[in-house]
Structures are given as structure tokens and as C-alpha cells.
Amino acid sequence: MTETIQTKPTLVLGGTGKTGYRIVDRMTARGLPVRIGSRSASIPFDWEDESTWAPALQDVRAAYISYFPDISIPGAPEAVRAFAELALDRDVRRLVLLSGRGEEEAQRAEREVQETGADVTVVRCAWFMQNFSEVDFLVGPILDGEVVLPAGEQLEPFVDADDIADVAVAALTDDRHIGETYELTSPRLMTFPDAVGEIAAASGRRIDYVPVSVEEYAAGAAELGVPEEFVEFLTYLFGEVLGNNAYVTDGVQRALGRQPRDFADYVRDTVATGVWAAPTADRVG
Ligand SMILES: NC(=O)c1ccc[n+]([C@@H]2O[C@H](COP(=O)([O-])OP(=O)(O)OC[C@H]3O[C@@H](n4cnc5c(N)ncnc54)[C@H](OP(=O)(O)O)[C@@H]3O)[C@@H](O)[C@H]2O)c1
């Protein structure tokens, strides 16, 4: 390992989110100093307020860049570039960018950050498994026992946020990952109905998957009062992005020298946490 001695903290943007908190936990466990970058952090960081960026970057050695809400929304590539330029300006050369697969704007965001000349590693990810169990739009439907989605039979190799965090920590602590783009997936292509079915079977609950068209889904979400921008984003994700990435990759193996975790590993561990537990009356079998 060419791990550098780390006395200055690593800034972890989205450090309380699905990938960020796992990175913070791993680095802290190794005795490596971290600074959380989010609106609720002790040094607040807000993508919407550029005046918060420089204080967050003050005296850090590296940064994990997780844009919010999504790297592919309008303005995101420009924002991450501006952040990377400011980081370089502050002598923070080592940047690890969290990105998405098969999305034109996400890939443009990657180039924007790479073109600054910083020492960049791109961690380009499939849909996170944890969207089914941690703060996200799928958790409520899973708990309610009915998942209405326009996902059809499209295949997706969901990736475990634990694998993403392992790769990000490796990249943040070992210079051999500079210049790499790691595309991360699990080893198995699945449909959304498959995923919901595995969660239902393992948690012993009835969870119905209800297929709808993208138009029906958008209309239903709007009726429920989901903000228009978010409805548009979900429509884009299911209508245009899902299905573009129906192949598995060797990114976890290349970065870490081990196999990625399977959806079954995630489901087994998540059932054990109790987040999917339901009242006894809802149980099947
Ligand atoms: N979810 C997926 O399946 C997936 C797949 C591929 C790529 N990605 C990419 O991963 C990134 C993160 O997405 P996620 O869904 O996993 O979210 P997440 O990291 O779970 O998001 C929550 C985090 O963002 C912070 N945050 C919220 N609003 C913020 C703001 N205005 N400024 C700064 N920080 C803010 C939150 O902390 P505070 O509330 O304290 O601010 C929290 O730390 C996105 O860029 C997305 O494109 C996601």
C-alpha cells in the first residue's frame, strides 16, 4: 500500500447520506480524520450556497464529491466543476467523484472534474441497493407492501453501498487509484419485480409489485403531491436511464481485488437490522 500519512481531514460531501456515512465510519475506524460536508454538519456545506464551499475545504487533504440531489440534473456538472476548481485552488488535489452509469450528464460531470487537472478517481455506480432500505422514495412503498413502478422487465445490476464505500475509501487513501474510473455493479442482473420479490421472501412479508406505464406513474405521483421537478426526475430515471445499463462490470474486482456483494447478501443483512419489519398481521406464512 502506498497509503499516505494523513493528518489533515478528508472532506466527505453527503457524509450523512447512503455512501457518505459508510465512508466516514470506515475512515474513522482506521483512525483517519474526516470532515462531514452537509447542511447539518458543524461546518455547514450546501451545494445551493457557494459561500459554504471554501470553509468546508479549509485545511483538508482530499474530498469525496457526492452531489445532491443527483449528478445528472441540470447544473450539476457545472457545480461539481466549480467545486473541483475551488478545491484545487485550496491545494486539495485528491478528489473522488461519485457518479451514475449511462447518463449523458453524469458522464459530462466526470469529464468536467477530470479536466480541472486534479488527481481524480471516478466511482460510477449502478442503482444503489440501499434505495430500498434507507431514506429514499422506495422505502415507503416497501413498508406499505405495495411498490408501484414503471420499471417493466428492465434489468439492473444494483450495487451495494458497502462496496461503493470500500472503493471510495481505497481511492481516498491510496494514490494507485488516481486516474481510474471504476464502474461498480453487483454480479447479477435483476428486474425491480425480482428485487421486491427477494425482499418480500426474506422479510416474510407480502409486498406486491404493481407495474404501470411511465405516464401512469407520473400522473399518480403528481396526484399524491410529489413536487413536479421530482416527478420529472423519476420519469427520466425510469423512462430513459433504466435499461441502458443492463450489464455487469468488474469495477469492484479491479479496485479491491474481490467480488462485489450480491443482492442476496444485502437483503440478508438488511432483514437482520429490522428496518423492513412489519406488524405480525402483515406477515405471510
Ligand atoms: N441512489 C442511487 O441509486 C444512485 C446511483 C448512482 C449515483 N448516485 C448519485 O449519488 C449521489 C447521492 O445520491 P443519494 O441518493 O445516495 O443521496 P444521499 O447521499 O443519501 O443524500 C443525502 C446526503 O446529502 C446531503 N444533502 C442534502 N441536500 C444537500 C445540499 N443542498 N447540499 C449539500 N448536501 C446536501 C444530506 O445531508 P444534509 O441533509 O445534512 O444536508 C445527506 O448527507 C447523487 O449525486 C446521485 O446522482 C445515486
JSON list of N, CA and C in Angstrom, two decimals, residues 3-41:
[
{"chain": "A", "resi": 3, "resn": "GLU", "atom": "N", "xyz": [-0.24, 4.06, 1.07]},
{"chain": "A", "resi": 3, "resn": "GLU", "atom": "CA", "xyz": [-1.10, 4.97, 1.83]},
{"chain": "A", "resi": 3, "resn": "GLU", "atom": "C", "xyz": [-0.27, 6.13, 2.38]},
{"chain": "A", "resi": 4, "resn": "THR", "atom": "N", "xyz": [-0.76, 7.33, 2.20]},
{"chain": "A", "resi": 4, "resn": "THR", "atom": "CA", "xyz": [-0.04, 8.48, 2.71]},
{"chain": "A", "resi": 4, "resn": "THR", "atom": "C", "xyz": [-0.43, 8.71, 4.16]},
{"chain": "A", "resi": 5, "resn": "ILE", "atom": "N", "xyz": [0.51, 9.25, 4.93]},
{"chain": "A", "resi": 5, "resn": "ILE", "atom": "CA", "xyz": [0.20, 9.56, 6.33]},
{"chain": "A", "resi": 5, "resn": "ILE", "atom": "C", "xyz": [-0.78, 10.71, 6.33]},
{"chain": "A", "resi": 6, "resn": "GLN", "atom": "N", "xyz": [-1.88, 10.51, 7.05]},
{"chain": "A", "resi": 6, "resn": "GLN", "atom": "CA", "xyz": [-2.94, 11.51, 6.97]},
{"chain": "A", "resi": 6, "resn": "GLN", "atom": "C", "xyz": [-3.15, 12.21, 8.29]},
{"chain": "A", "resi": 7, "resn": "THR", "atom": "N", "xyz": [-2.83, 13.48, 8.28]},
{"chain": "A", "resi": 7, "resn": "THR", "atom": "CA", "xyz": [-3.09, 14.26, 9.49]},
{"chain": "A", "resi": 7, "resn": "THR", "atom": "C", "xyz": [-4.23, 15.22, 9.23]},
{"chain": "A", "resi": 8, "resn": "LYS", "atom": "N", "xyz": [-4.32, 15.74, 8.00]},
{"chain": "A", "resi": 8, "resn": "LYS", "atom": "CA", "xyz": [-5.43, 16.64, 7.66]},
{"chain": "A", "resi": 8, "resn": "LYS", "atom": "C", "xyz": [-6.68, 15.80, 7.38]},
{"chain": "A", "resi": 9, "resn": "PRO", "atom": "N", "xyz": [-7.87, 16.34, 7.65]},
{"chain": "A", "resi": 9, "resn": "PRO", "atom": "CA", "xyz": [-9.07, 15.54, 7.39]},
{"chain": "A", "resi": 9, "resn": "PRO", "atom": "C", "xyz": [-9.40, 15.39, 5.91]},
{"chain": "A", "resi": 10, "resn": "THR", "atom": "N", "xyz": [-10.17, 14.35, 5.62]},
{"chain": "A", "resi": 10, "resn": "THR", "atom": "CA", "xyz": [-10.76, 14.17, 4.29]},
{"chain": "A", "resi": 10, "resn": "THR", "atom": "C", "xyz": [-12.19, 14.70, 4.37]},
{"chain": "A", "resi": 11, "resn": "LEU", "atom": "N", "xyz": [-12.55, 15.56, 3.44]},
{"chain": "A", "resi": 11, "resn": "LEU", "atom": "CA", "xyz": [-13.92, 16.09, 3.39]},
{"chain": "A", "resi": 11, "resn": "LEU", "atom": "C", "xyz": [-14.82, 15.08, 2.69]},
{"chain": "A", "resi": 12, "resn": "VAL", "atom": "N", "xyz": [-15.89, 14.67, 3.37]},
{"chain": "A", "resi": 12, "resn": "VAL", "atom": "CA", "xyz": [-16.82, 13.70, 2.77]},
{"chain": "A", "resi": 12, "resn": "VAL", "atom": "C", "xyz": [-18.15, 14.42, 2.55]},
{"chain": "A", "resi": 13, "resn": "LEU", "atom": "N", "xyz": [-18.39, 14.85, 1.30]},
{"chain": "A", "resi": 13, "resn": "LEU", "atom": "CA", "xyz": [-19.67, 15.50, 1.00]},
{"chain": "A", "resi": 13, "resn": "LEU", "atom": "C", "xyz": [-20.78, 14.45, 1.05]},
{"chain": "A", "resi": 14, "resn": "GLY", "atom": "N", "xyz": [-21.96, 14.86, 1.49]},
{"chain": "A", "resi": 14, "resn": "GLY", "atom": "CA", "xyz": [-23.04, 13.87, 1.70]},
{"chain": "A", "resi": 14, "resn": "GLY", "atom": "C", "xyz": [-22.65, 12.88, 2.79]},
{"chain": "A", "resi": 15, "resn": "GLY", "atom": "N", "xyz": [-21.88, 13.35, 3.75]},
{"chain": "A", "resi": 15, "resn": "GLY", "atom": "CA", "xyz": [-21.29, 12.47, 4.77]},
{"chain": "A", "resi": 15, "resn": "GLY", "atom": "C", "xyz": [-22.27, 11.85, 5.74]},
{"chain": "A", "resi": 16, "resn": "THR", "atom": "N", "xyz": [-23.57, 12.23, 5.63]},
{"chain": "A", "resi": 16, "resn": "THR", "atom": "CA", "xyz": [-24.59, 11.55, 6.42]},
{"chain": "A", "resi": 16, "resn": "THR", "atom": "C", "xyz": [-25.52, 10.73, 5.51]},
{"chain": "A", "resi": 17, "resn": "GLY", "atom": "N", "xyz": [-25.22, 10.72, 4.21]},
{"chain": "A", "resi": 17, "resn": "GLY", "atom": "CA", "xyz": [-26.07, 10.01, 3.24]},
{"chain": "A", "resi": 17, "resn": "GLY", "atom": "C", "xyz": [-25.63, 8.56, 3.05]},
{"chain": "A", "resi": 18, "resn": "LYS", "atom": "N", "xyz": [-26.25, 7.90, 2.07]},
{"chain": "A", "resi": 18, "resn": "LYS", "atom": "CA", "xyz": [-26.11, 6.45, 1.91]},
{"chain": "A", "resi": 18, "resn": "LYS", "atom": "C", "xyz": [-24.66, 5.97, 1.71]},
{"chain": "A", "resi": 19, "resn": "THR", "atom": "N", "xyz": [-23.91, 6.67, 0.88]},
{"chain": "A", "resi": 19, "resn": "THR", "atom": "CA", "xyz": [-22.50, 6.25, 0.72]},
{"chain": "A", "resi": 19, "resn": "THR", "atom": "C", "xyz": [-21.62, 7.00, 1.72]},
{"chain": "A", "resi": 20, "resn": "GLY", "atom": "N", "xyz": [-21.95, 8.29, 1.96]},
{"chain": "A", "resi": 20, "resn": "GLY", "atom": "CA", "xyz": [-21.08, 9.13, 2.78]},
{"chain": "A", "resi": 20, "resn": "GLY", "atom": "C", "xyz": [-20.88, 8.63, 4.19]},
{"chain": "A", "resi": 21, "resn": "TYR", "atom": "N", "xyz": [-21.98, 8.19, 4.86]},
{"chain": "A", "resi": 21, "resn": "TYR", "atom": "CA", "xyz": [-21.79, 7.80, 6.27]},
{"chain": "A", "resi": 21, "resn": "TYR", "atom": "C", "xyz": [-20.95, 6.53, 6.37]},
{"chain": "A", "resi": 22, "resn": "ARG", "atom": "N", "xyz": [-21.06, 5.70, 5.35]},
{"chain": "A", "resi": 22, "resn": "ARG", "atom": "CA", "xyz": [-20.24, 4.47, 5.37]},
{"chain": "A", "resi": 22, "resn": "ARG", "atom": "C", "xyz": [-18.76, 4.82, 5.20]},
{"chain": "A", "resi": 23, "resn": "ILE", "atom": "N", "xyz": [-18.47, 5.82, 4.38]},
{"chain": "A", "resi": 23, "resn": "ILE", "atom": "CA", "xyz": [-17.08, 6.24, 4.19]},
{"chain": "A", "resi": 23, "resn": "ILE", "atom": "C", "xyz": [-16.55, 6.84, 5.50]},
{"chain": "A", "resi": 24, "resn": "VAL", "atom": "N", "xyz": [-17.37, 7.70, 6.11]},
{"chain": "A", "resi": 24, "resn": "VAL", "atom": "CA", "xyz": [-16.98, 8.33, 7.38]},
{"chain": "A", "resi": 24, "resn": "VAL", "atom": "C", "xyz": [-16.70, 7.24, 8.42]},
{"chain": "A", "resi": 25, "resn": "ASP", "atom": "N", "xyz": [-17.59, 6.24, 8.53]},
{"chain": "A", "resi": 25, "resn": "ASP", "atom": "CA", "xyz": [-17.40, 5.17, 9.52]},
{"chain": "A", "resi": 25, "resn": "ASP", "atom": "C", "xyz": [-16.11, 4.40, 9.26]},
{"chain": "A", "resi": 26, "resn": "ARG", "atom": "N", "xyz": [-15.87, 4.07, 7.99]},
{"chain": "A", "resi": 26, "resn": "ARG", "atom": "CA", "xyz": [-14.67, 3.27, 7.67]},
{"chain": "A", "resi": 26, "resn": "ARG", "atom": "C", "xyz": [-13.40, 4.05, 7.97]},
{"chain": "A", "resi": 27, "resn": "MET", "atom": "N", "xyz": [-13.37, 5.32, 7.60]},
{"chain": "A", "resi": 27, "resn": "MET", "atom": "CA", "xyz": [-12.15, 6.10, 7.80]},
{"chain": "A", "resi": 27, "resn": "MET", "atom": "C", "xyz": [-11.92, 6.32, 9.29]},
{"chain": "A", "resi": 28, "resn": "THR", "atom": "N", "xyz": [-13.00, 6.62, 10.02]},
{"chain": "A", "resi": 28, "resn": "THR", "atom": "CA", "xyz": [-12.88, 6.85, 11.46]},
{"chain": "A", "resi": 28, "resn": "THR", "atom": "C", "xyz": [-12.36, 5.58, 12.15]},
{"chain": "A", "resi": 29, "resn": "ALA", "atom": "N", "xyz": [-12.87, 4.42, 11.71]},
{"chain": "A", "resi": 29, "resn": "ALA", "atom": "CA", "xyz": [-12.42, 3.16, 12.31]},
{"chain": "A", "resi": 29, "resn": "ALA", "atom": "C", "xyz": [-10.93, 2.94, 12.07]},
{"chain": "A", "resi": 30, "resn": "ARG", "atom": "N", "xyz": [-10.41, 3.50, 11.00]},
{"chain": "A", "resi": 30, "resn": "ARG", "atom": "CA", "xyz": [-8.98, 3.36, 10.72]},
{"chain": "A", "resi": 30, "resn": "ARG", "atom": "C", "xyz": [-8.17, 4.49, 11.34]},
{"chain": "A", "resi": 31, "resn": "GLY", "atom": "N", "xyz": [-8.82, 5.33, 12.10]},
{"chain": "A", "resi": 31, "resn": "GLY", "atom": "CA", "xyz": [-8.12, 6.43, 12.77]},
{"chain": "A", "resi": 31, "resn": "GLY", "atom": "C", "xyz": [-7.79, 7.58, 11.83]},
{"chain": "A", "resi": 32, "resn": "LEU", "atom": "N", "xyz": [-8.47, 7.64, 10.68]},
{"chain": "A", "resi": 32, "resn": "LEU", "atom": "CA", "xyz": [-8.21, 8.70, 9.72]},
{"chain": "A", "resi": 32, "resn": "LEU", "atom": "C", "xyz": [-9.20, 9.84, 9.93]},
{"chain": "A", "resi": 33, "resn": "PRO", "atom": "N", "xyz": [-8.72, 11.08, 10.03]},
{"chain": "A", "resi": 33, "resn": "PRO", "atom": "CA", "xyz": [-9.64, 12.19, 10.31]},
{"chain": "A", "resi": 33, "resn": "PRO", "atom": "C", "xyz": [-10.55, 12.51, 9.13]},
{"chain": "A", "resi": 34, "resn": "VAL", "atom": "N", "xyz": [-11.81, 12.78, 9.41]},
{"chain": "A", "resi": 34, "resn": "VAL", "atom": "CA", "xyz": [-12.77, 13.13, 8.37]},
{"chain": "A", "resi": 34, "resn": "VAL", "atom": "C", "xyz": [-13.54, 14.39, 8.78]},
{"chain": "A", "resi": 35, "resn": "ARG", "atom": "N", "xyz": [-14.01, 15.09, 7.77]},
{"chain": "A", "resi": 35, "resn": "ARG", "atom": "CA", "xyz": [-14.93, 16.21, 8.00]},
{"chain": "A", "resi": 35, "resn": "ARG", "atom": "C", "xyz": [-16.17, 15.97, 7.16]},
{"chain": "A", "resi": 36, "resn": "ILE", "atom": "N", "xyz": [-17.33, 15.92, 7.81]},
{"chain": "A", "resi": 36, "resn": "ILE", "atom": "CA", "xyz": [-18.58, 15.73, 7.07]},
{"chain": "A", "resi": 36, "resn": "ILE", "atom": "C", "xyz": [-18.94, 17.03, 6.37]},
{"chain": "A", "resi": 37, "resn": "GLY", "atom": "N", "xyz": [-19.32, 16.91, 5.09]},
{"chain": "A", "resi": 37, "resn": "GLY", "atom": "CA", "xyz": [-19.77, 18.08, 4.34]},
{"chain": "A", "resi": 37, "resn": "GLY", "atom": "C", "xyz": [-21.25, 17.92, 4.03]},
{"chain": "A", "resi": 38, "resn": "SER", "atom": "N", "xyz": [-22.09, 18.58, 4.80]},
{"chain": "A", "resi": 38, "resn": "SER", "atom": "CA", "xyz": [-23.53, 18.58, 4.50]},
{"chain": "A", "resi": 38, "resn": "SER", "atom": "C", "xyz": [-24.14, 19.78, 5.21]},
{"chain": "A", "resi": 39, "resn": "ARG", "atom": "N", "xyz": [-25.41, 20.03, 4.94]},
{"chain": "A", "resi": 39, "resn": "ARG", "atom": "CA", "xyz": [-26.03, 21.24, 5.50]},
{"chain": "A", "resi": 39, "resn": "ARG", "atom": "C", "xyz": [-26.08, 21.20, 7.02]},
{"chain": "A", "resi": 40, "resn": "SER", "atom": "N", "xyz": [-26.16, 19.98, 7.58]},
{"chain": "A", "resi": 40, "resn": "SER", "atom": "CA", "xyz": [-26.27, 19.87, 9.04]},
{"chain": "A", "resi": 40, "resn": "SER", "atom": "C", "xyz": [-24.92, 19.67, 9.73]},
{"chain": "A", "resi": 41, "resn": "ALA", "atom": "N", "xyz": [-23.83, 19.72, 8.98]},
{"chain": "A", "resi": 41, "resn": "ALA", "atom": "CA", "xyz": [-22.51, 19.47, 9.58]},
{"chain": "A", "resi": 41, "resn": "ALA", "atom": "C", "xyz": [-22.06, 20.67, 10.42]}
]
